[in-house]
Amino acid sequence: MKVLISGGGTGGHIFPALAIANAVRRRYPDAEILFVGAEGRMEMERVPAAGYNIEGLPVTGFDRKRLWRNFSVLARLYRSMRRARRILRTFKPDVAVGVGGYASGPMLKAAQKNGIPTLIQEQNSYAGVTNKLLADKAKRICVAYDGMERFFPADRIVKTGNPVRKDIVSSTVSREDAKRELGFNPNRPLVVVVGGSLGARTINESIQEAAPRLLEAGASILWQTGKFYAAECEEAASRINNPNLKAMPFVSRMDLAYRAADVIVSRAGASTISELQLVGAPAILVPSPNVAEDHQRKNAEALAKCDAAVMILDKDCRSELGGAVTELLRDKKRRDTLSANVRKMALENSDERIVDELINIIK
C-alpha cells in the first residue's frame, strides 16, 4: 500500500500528519509512505527526523494584504503543480491525504485530476479555504467538530477528531512526578505557557509582565517561547532570575508538561485543543488574530461556550492574562469544572479512525 500525505507549515499540521502515518505503519508495517511539504517550512526538518521521506514544493501562501506580491505566488503555484504531477508519476500512491497547509492544495488537486482517491482532514471548527476547494472531489472529509456540513458535502463527512501524538495520551506519570522530571517544585502550582511552535508575541509579552506577580503568588512557570522570540524571552527570564521560571524555545516533553500543568495558557490551534481535550487540562485560550478566517477564535469559542476553557481575546491579553491565571490558580473547583467539561469533548483514537477511512477508500 502506498500512502501520500501532504501539508504542513506549522506543528498544528505536522503532528496530525505524523500521527496518521504512524497509525498506518502500525497496522501495515510494509506500507510505503511519502510526505509532500512546502520548501523552507518546518516539515522539511521534522518529517525526516520522524523517519519518513519528504518531497518539497516551492509553494507559498497568498498575501491577502499586499495583493501585488501574488504574481510570484502564482508562478510558484504553477511550478508546484508541475512538480506534484511528477511526484504522482514516480510514487504512484493508492490514496492521498491532505492535512492542510500550503502544499496540500496543489498536491491533492493534482491527485484528484489523476484519479487518485483523496481524503482531507479538517482540524478546525471553521474550514480552511484549501479544504473547501478540494472537498467536492474528495472521497472522505474527516472532521473534529459538529456542524461541518455548512462547509462540506454531508455524505462524505466523518467525525474522527484530530490525531495527536501518542505519547501525550499514553502518559501515566503523576502530576508531582511530572513536575519533578521537568525540574520544578512538586508542591508549587505550575503554569505551562505554549504559544505554538513558532511562538506568540502577545502571549510572550503578557507573560513577561505577569511572571513576577505569578511567581510571588507561589506559582512556577514553564514558558515555551517559540523559536522566533527565544532570545528576547530568555533574556527577560534571566532578568527575573527566579528558579521557578524556565523559558525555552520548544518543550520536547509535552507529555510531561500536560501532566504537570495546573493551568495551561495557549493559542487555540486545532491540534492543541485536541490535546487539551484528551488530557483534560484546564486552559486559558488566547486565539491568534493572524490566521485565515479567524479560525482560532472559533475554535476557542467552541470550548468556551461549553464552559470547557477560558477565552481571552488577543487584544485584551496584556491587561487580563495575569489576573485570569491568578484567579484560576486560586479556584480549584473552577479548574476541576473546566477539566471535566473539556474531557467530555475528546474523541479518542482519531488516527486509527482515519486509517479505517483510508482503507475503505482504497477498497
Short mmCIF file of C-alpha atoms in Angstrom, two decimals:
data_model
loop_
_atom_site.label_atom_id
_atom_site.label_comp_id
_atom_site.label_asym_id
_atom_site.label_seq_id
_atom_site.Cartn_x
_atom_site.Cartn_y
_atom_site.Cartn_z
CA MET A 1 0.00 0.00 0.00
CA LYS A 2 1.28 3.44 -0.93
CA VAL A 3 0.05 6.48 1.00
CA LEU A 4 0.92 10.08 0.17
CA ILE A 5 0.43 12.65 2.96
CA SER A 6 0.60 16.35 2.13
CA GLY A 7 0.57 19.53 4.20
CA GLY A 8 2.44 21.26 6.99
CA GLY A 9 3.72 24.74 7.72
CA THR A 10 3.20 24.59 11.49
CA GLY A 11 3.29 21.95 14.21
CA GLY A 12 -0.51 22.02 14.14
CA HIS A 13 -0.45 20.41 10.69
CA ILE A 14 2.71 18.31 11.05
CA PHE A 15 1.85 16.44 14.27
CA PRO A 16 -1.52 15.13 12.97
CA ALA A 17 0.14 14.13 9.68
CA LEU A 18 2.80 12.16 11.54
CA ALA A 19 0.16 10.60 13.80
CA ILE A 20 -1.73 9.34 10.71
CA ALA A 21 1.50 7.99 9.18
CA ASN A 22 2.42 6.21 12.42
CA ALA A 23 -1.05 4.63 12.60
CA VAL A 24 -0.72 3.38 9.00
CA ARG A 25 2.72 1.95 9.79
CA ARG A 26 1.49 0.22 12.98
CA ARG A 27 -1.25 -1.54 11.07
CA TYR A 28 0.63 -2.09 7.80
CA PRO A 29 4.39 -2.27 8.50
CA ASP A 30 5.17 -2.74 4.80
CA ALA A 31 3.21 0.32 3.65
CA GLU A 32 5.16 2.95 1.70
CA ILE A 33 4.53 6.48 2.98
CA LEU A 34 5.68 9.67 1.28
CA PHE A 35 5.19 13.19 2.65
CA VAL A 36 4.94 16.29 0.49
CA GLY A 37 5.55 19.66 2.15
CA ALA A 38 6.46 23.24 1.31
CA GLU A 39 10.12 24.10 0.77
CA GLY A 40 11.64 26.01 3.65
CA ARG A 41 8.88 25.13 6.13
CA MET A 42 9.36 23.16 9.32
CA GLU A 43 8.00 19.88 7.92
CA MET A 44 11.16 19.59 5.78
CA GLU A 45 13.09 19.01 9.03
CA ARG A 46 10.51 17.40 11.34
CA VAL A 47 9.28 14.71 8.95
CA PRO A 48 12.72 13.20 8.13
CA ALA A 49 13.55 13.36 11.86
CA ALA A 50 10.49 11.14 12.43
CA GLY A 51 11.79 8.60 9.90
CA TYR A 52 9.79 9.43 6.78
CA ASN A 53 10.74 10.61 3.29
CA ILE A 54 9.51 14.01 2.15
CA GLU A 55 9.42 15.95 -1.12
CA GLY A 56 9.20 19.75 -1.17
CA LEU A 57 7.08 22.03 -3.35
CA PRO A 58 8.02 25.70 -3.97
CA VAL A 59 4.51 26.81 -2.95
CA THR A 60 3.81 29.74 -0.60
CA GLY A 61 0.64 31.29 0.77
CA PHE A 62 -1.23 34.20 -0.77
CA ASP A 63 -0.54 37.66 0.64
CA ARG A 64 -4.02 38.97 1.40
CA LYS A 65 -2.86 42.43 2.42
CA ARG A 66 -0.40 43.19 -0.41
CA LEU A 67 -2.06 41.71 -3.47
CA TRP A 68 0.65 42.88 -5.89
CA ARG A 69 3.03 40.37 -4.33
CA ASN A 70 0.92 37.45 -5.53
CA PHE A 71 2.33 37.37 -9.08
CA SER A 72 5.34 35.45 -7.75
CA VAL A 73 3.00 33.32 -5.62
CA LEU A 74 1.11 32.27 -8.76
CA ALA A 75 4.38 31.41 -10.52
CA ARG A 76 5.40 29.20 -7.60
CA LEU A 77 1.96 27.60 -7.59
CA TYR A 78 2.36 26.71 -11.28
CA ARG A 79 5.79 25.14 -10.61
CA SER A 80 4.32 23.29 -7.63
CA MET A 81 1.54 21.79 -9.76
CA ARG A 82 4.11 20.52 -12.28
CA ARG A 83 6.26 19.01 -9.54
CA ALA A 84 3.18 17.45 -7.88
CA ARG A 85 2.36 15.66 -11.15
CA ARG A 86 5.93 14.32 -11.35
CA ILE A 87 5.69 13.03 -7.77
CA LEU A 88 2.46 11.19 -8.61
CA ARG A 89 4.01 9.58 -11.70
CA THR A 90 7.02 8.40 -9.68
CA PHE A 91 5.39 7.34 -6.41
CA LYS A 92 2.01 6.13 -7.77
CA PRO A 93 0.05 6.34 -4.47
CA ASP A 94 -3.10 4.36 -3.76
CA VAL A 95 -4.53 7.28 -1.77
CA ALA A 96 -3.56 10.89 -1.00
CA VAL A 97 -4.20 12.59 2.35
CA GLY A 98 -4.29 16.36 2.88
CA VAL A 99 -3.91 17.77 6.40
CA GLY A 100 -3.89 21.48 5.49
CA GLY A 101 -1.00 23.85 4.85
CA TYR A 102 0.45 25.32 1.68
CA ALA A 103 1.48 22.08 -0.02
CA SER A 104 -1.80 20.20 0.39
CA GLY A 105 -3.61 22.36 -2.21
CA PRO A 106 -1.53 21.69 -5.33
CA MET A 107 -0.68 18.12 -4.28
CA LEU A 108 -4.25 16.97 -3.68
CA LYS A 109 -5.55 18.88 -6.69
CA ALA A 110 -3.06 17.01 -8.86
CA ALA A 111 -4.07 13.70 -7.25
CA GLN A 112 -7.75 14.37 -7.92
CA LYS A 113 -7.06 15.25 -11.57
CA ASN A 114 -5.19 11.96 -11.94
CA GLY A 115 -8.00 9.86 -10.49
CA ILE A 116 -6.27 9.10 -7.18
CA PRO A 117 -8.77 8.98 -4.28
CA THR A 118 -8.22 11.71 -1.69
CA LEU A 119 -9.02 12.18 1.98
CA ILE A 120 -8.87 15.61 3.59
CA GLN A 121 -8.56 16.17 7.30
CA GLU A 122 -10.06 19.44 8.53
CA GLN A 123 -8.81 20.17 12.03
CA ASN A 124 -10.67 23.40 12.78
CA SER A 125 -14.27 24.27 13.57
CA TYR A 126 -14.19 26.73 10.65
CA ALA A 127 -12.98 25.10 7.44
CA GLY A 128 -9.94 26.45 5.62
CA VAL A 129 -10.09 27.76 2.07
CA THR A 130 -7.90 24.99 0.62
CA ASN A 131 -10.00 22.19 2.08
CA LYS A 132 -13.22 23.85 0.92
CA LEU A 133 -11.85 23.98 -2.64
CA LEU A 134 -10.77 20.33 -2.51
CA ALA A 135 -13.94 18.99 -0.88
CA ASP A 136 -16.08 18.47 -3.99
CA LYS A 137 -13.81 15.73 -5.33
CA ALA A 138 -12.63 14.28 -2.01
CA LYS A 139 -13.80 10.77 -1.13
CA ARG A 140 -13.76 11.43 2.63
CA ILE A 141 -13.62 14.53 4.80
CA CYS A 142 -12.52 13.79 8.37
CA VAL A 143 -13.53 16.48 10.87
CA ALA A 144 -13.31 17.19 14.60
CA TYR A 145 -16.41 19.32 15.15
CA ASP A 146 -20.15 19.05 14.59
CA GLY A 147 -21.91 21.25 12.03
CA MET A 148 -19.26 20.95 9.30
CA GLU A 149 -21.88 20.24 6.64
CA ARG A 150 -22.10 24.04 6.20
CA PHE A 151 -18.68 23.75 4.51
CA PHE A 152 -18.56 20.25 3.04
CA PRO A 153 -20.85 17.68 1.33
CA ALA A 154 -22.63 15.99 4.22
CA ASP A 155 -22.48 12.50 2.71
CA ARG A 156 -18.66 12.45 2.82
CA ILE A 157 -18.10 13.86 6.31
CA VAL A 158 -16.84 11.53 9.05
CA LYS A 159 -16.29 12.84 12.56
CA THR A 160 -12.99 11.31 13.62
CA GLY A 161 -11.44 14.02 15.78
CA ASN A 162 -7.88 15.27 15.32
CA PRO A 163 -4.95 12.85 15.66
CA VAL A 164 -2.47 13.74 18.40
CA ARG A 165 0.94 12.48 19.45
CA LYS A 166 0.60 9.08 21.15
CA ASP A 167 2.97 9.91 23.99
CA ILE A 168 0.68 12.72 25.16
CA VAL A 169 -2.33 10.47 25.78
CA SER A 170 -0.41 7.39 26.96
CA SER A 171 1.49 9.06 29.82
CA THR A 172 0.62 7.77 33.30
CA VAL A 173 3.07 9.89 35.31
CA SER A 174 1.57 11.63 38.35
CA ARG A 175 1.41 15.44 38.39
CA GLU A 176 4.01 15.64 41.16
CA ASP A 177 6.45 13.30 39.39
CA ALA A 178 5.96 15.16 36.10
CA LYS A 179 6.87 18.41 37.85
CA ARG A 180 9.98 16.82 39.31
CA GLU A 181 11.06 15.47 35.91
CA LEU A 182 10.69 18.95 34.42
CA GLY A 183 12.78 20.40 37.24
CA PHE A 184 10.04 22.11 39.25
CA ASN A 185 8.99 22.00 42.90
CA PRO A 186 6.12 19.46 43.07
CA ASN A 187 4.43 21.44 45.84
CA ARG A 188 4.01 24.63 43.77
CA PRO A 189 1.22 25.00 41.17
CA LEU A 190 2.63 25.02 37.62
CA VAL A 191 1.53 27.32 34.79
CA VAL A 192 2.50 25.97 31.36
CA VAL A 193 2.63 28.62 28.62
CA VAL A 194 2.68 27.46 24.97
CA GLY A 195 2.38 29.91 22.10
CA GLY A 196 2.81 27.34 19.35
CA SER A 197 5.98 26.04 17.71
CA LEU A 198 6.81 29.44 16.21
CA GLY A 199 5.75 31.50 19.23
CA ALA A 200 3.13 34.13 20.01
CA ARG A 201 4.27 37.71 20.62
CA THR A 202 1.20 38.80 22.60
CA ILE A 203 1.34 35.83 24.97
CA ASN A 204 5.10 36.23 25.45
CA GLU A 205 4.83 39.94 26.25
CA SER A 206 1.93 39.28 28.63
CA ILE A 207 3.88 36.57 30.48
CA GLN A 208 6.93 38.83 30.77
CA GLU A 209 4.72 41.35 32.54
CA ALA A 210 2.73 38.86 34.64
CA ALA A 211 5.56 36.49 35.64
CA PRO A 212 6.80 38.37 38.76
CA ARG A 213 3.24 38.56 40.09
CA LEU A 214 2.58 34.85 39.46
CA LEU A 215 5.89 33.78 41.00
CA GLU A 216 5.22 35.92 44.06
CA ALA A 217 1.81 34.25 44.38
CA GLY A 218 3.57 30.88 44.71
CA ALA A 219 3.38 29.52 41.15
CA SER A 220 6.04 28.02 38.89
CA ILE A 221 6.09 28.80 35.15
CA LEU A 222 7.19 26.64 32.22
CA TRP A 223 7.37 29.08 29.31
CA GLN A 224 7.63 27.83 25.73
CA THR A 225 8.58 30.97 23.85
CA GLY A 226 8.69 29.66 20.26
CA LYS A 227 11.83 29.95 18.17
CA PHE A 228 11.11 33.46 16.84
CA TYR A 229 11.06 35.02 20.33
CA ALA A 230 13.52 32.75 22.15
CA ALA A 231 16.37 35.23 22.62
CA GLU A 232 14.33 38.14 24.00
CA CYS A 233 12.20 35.91 26.26
CA GLU A 234 15.18 34.03 27.67
CA GLU A 235 16.82 37.39 28.38
CA ALA A 236 13.65 38.55 30.17
CA ALA A 237 13.63 35.34 32.22
CA SER A 238 17.25 35.83 33.21
CA ARG A 239 16.43 39.37 34.42
CA ILE A 240 13.62 38.00 36.59
CA ASN A 241 16.16 35.45 37.86
CA ASN A 242 13.84 33.04 39.65
CA PRO A 243 14.48 29.25 39.70
CA ASN A 244 10.71 28.64 39.44
CA LEU A 245 10.64 30.22 35.95
CA LYS A 246 12.03 28.28 32.99
CA ALA A 247 11.93 29.74 29.45
CA MET A 248 12.80 27.69 26.36
CA PRO A 249 12.09 27.86 22.60
CA PHE A 250 10.44 24.44 22.44
CA VAL A 251 9.22 21.91 25.02
CA SER A 252 10.20 18.49 23.73
CA ARG A 253 8.38 16.60 26.50
CA MET A 254 4.86 17.95 26.10
CA ASP A 255 3.56 14.71 27.57
CA LEU A 256 5.17 15.70 30.89
CA ALA A 257 4.12 19.34 30.51
CA TYR A 258 0.44 18.41 30.14
CA ARG A 259 0.62 16.02 33.10
CA ALA A 260 2.38 18.58 35.29
CA ALA A 261 0.26 21.64 34.45
CA ASP A 262 -2.27 23.08 36.88
CA VAL A 263 -3.16 25.76 34.30
CA ILE A 264 -2.23 25.95 30.61
CA VAL A 265 -2.04 29.21 28.65
CA SER A 266 -2.16 28.60 24.93
CA ARG A 267 -3.15 29.69 21.46
CA ALA A 268 -6.21 27.90 20.08
CA GLY A 269 -4.82 25.85 17.21
CA ALA A 270 -6.75 22.70 16.40
CA SER A 271 -4.05 20.23 17.47
CA THR A 272 -3.53 21.98 20.79
CA ILE A 273 -7.26 21.93 21.51
CA SER A 274 -7.49 18.22 20.71
CA GLU A 275 -4.59 17.56 23.09
CA LEU A 276 -6.24 19.64 25.83
CA GLN A 277 -9.46 17.65 25.37
CA LEU A 278 -7.73 14.28 25.58
CA VAL A 279 -5.66 15.13 28.68
CA GLY A 280 -8.49 17.11 30.32
CA ALA A 281 -6.36 20.16 31.03
CA PRO A 282 -7.82 23.45 32.41
CA ALA A 283 -6.77 26.12 29.94
CA ILE A 284 -6.84 29.80 29.14
CA LEU A 285 -7.00 30.19 25.35
CA VAL A 286 -5.74 33.30 23.58
CA PRO A 287 -6.70 32.77 19.91
CA SER A 288 -4.37 34.22 17.32
CA PRO A 289 -5.96 37.01 15.24
CA ASN A 290 -3.43 36.44 12.44
CA VAL A 291 -4.85 33.24 10.95
CA ALA A 292 -7.10 32.60 7.96
CA GLU A 293 -10.83 33.05 8.57
CA ASP A 294 -10.11 33.88 12.24
CA HIS A 295 -10.46 30.12 12.83
CA GLN A 296 -8.64 30.07 16.18
CA ARG A 297 -11.25 32.34 17.75
CA LYS A 298 -13.97 29.99 16.51
CA ASN A 299 -12.07 27.00 17.95
CA ALA A 300 -11.77 28.75 21.33
CA GLU A 301 -15.43 29.79 21.30
CA ALA A 302 -16.46 26.17 20.72
CA LEU A 303 -14.84 25.33 24.08
CA ALA A 304 -15.75 28.50 25.96
CA LYS A 305 -19.49 28.12 25.23
CA CYS A 306 -19.33 24.63 26.83
CA ASP A 307 -17.50 26.04 29.88
CA ALA A 308 -14.53 23.90 28.85
CA ALA A 309 -11.94 26.70 28.69
CA VAL A 310 -11.46 30.39 29.46
CA MET A 311 -11.06 32.58 26.37
CA ILE A 312 -9.20 35.91 26.32
CA LEU A 313 -9.00 37.83 23.06
CA ASP A 314 -5.55 38.76 21.83
CA LYS A 315 -6.28 42.50 22.17
CA ASP A 316 -7.15 42.02 25.86
CA CYS A 317 -4.34 39.61 26.71
CA ARG A 318 -1.82 42.09 28.13
CA SER A 319 -4.34 43.58 30.54
CA GLU A 320 -6.24 40.41 31.51
CA LEU A 321 -3.97 37.36 31.35
CA GLY A 322 -2.12 37.77 34.66
CA GLY A 323 -5.33 38.26 36.60
CA ALA A 324 -7.09 35.37 34.86
CA VAL A 325 -4.24 32.95 35.61
CA THR A 326 -4.05 34.08 39.26
CA GLU A 327 -7.80 33.69 39.70
CA LEU A 328 -7.78 30.20 38.19
CA LEU A 329 -4.87 29.08 40.36
CA ARG A 330 -6.83 30.12 43.45
CA ASP A 331 -10.03 28.34 42.40
CA LYS A 332 -9.55 24.55 42.29
CA LYS A 333 -13.26 23.93 41.87
CA ARG A 334 -13.27 26.07 38.71
CA ARG A 335 -10.23 24.22 37.37
CA ASP A 336 -11.92 20.88 38.01
CA THR A 337 -15.06 22.04 36.17
CA LEU A 338 -13.06 23.16 33.13
CA SER A 339 -11.11 19.91 33.18
CA ALA A 340 -14.22 17.72 33.32
CA ASN A 341 -16.03 19.67 30.59
CA VAL A 342 -13.12 19.72 28.14
CA ARG A 343 -12.55 16.00 28.68
CA LYS A 344 -16.16 15.31 27.62
CA MET A 345 -15.37 16.81 24.20
CA ALA A 346 -12.49 14.41 23.46
CA LEU A 347 -12.56 11.99 20.53
CA GLU A 348 -10.11 9.14 21.14
CA ASN A 349 -8.16 7.02 18.62
CA SER A 350 -8.64 9.58 15.85
CA ASP A 351 -5.58 8.33 13.96
CA GLU A 352 -6.99 4.79 13.83
CA ARG A 353 -10.39 6.07 12.70
CA ILE A 354 -8.76 7.97 9.84
CA VAL A 355 -6.81 4.87 8.79
CA ASP A 356 -10.12 2.96 8.73
CA GLU A 357 -11.43 5.54 6.27
CA LEU A 358 -8.27 5.30 4.15
CA ILE A 359 -8.72 1.54 3.88
CA ASN A 360 -12.37 1.94 2.93
CA ILE A 361 -11.39 4.40 0.19
CA ILE A 362 -8.72 2.07 -1.23
CA LYS A 363 -11.10 -0.91 -1.19
#
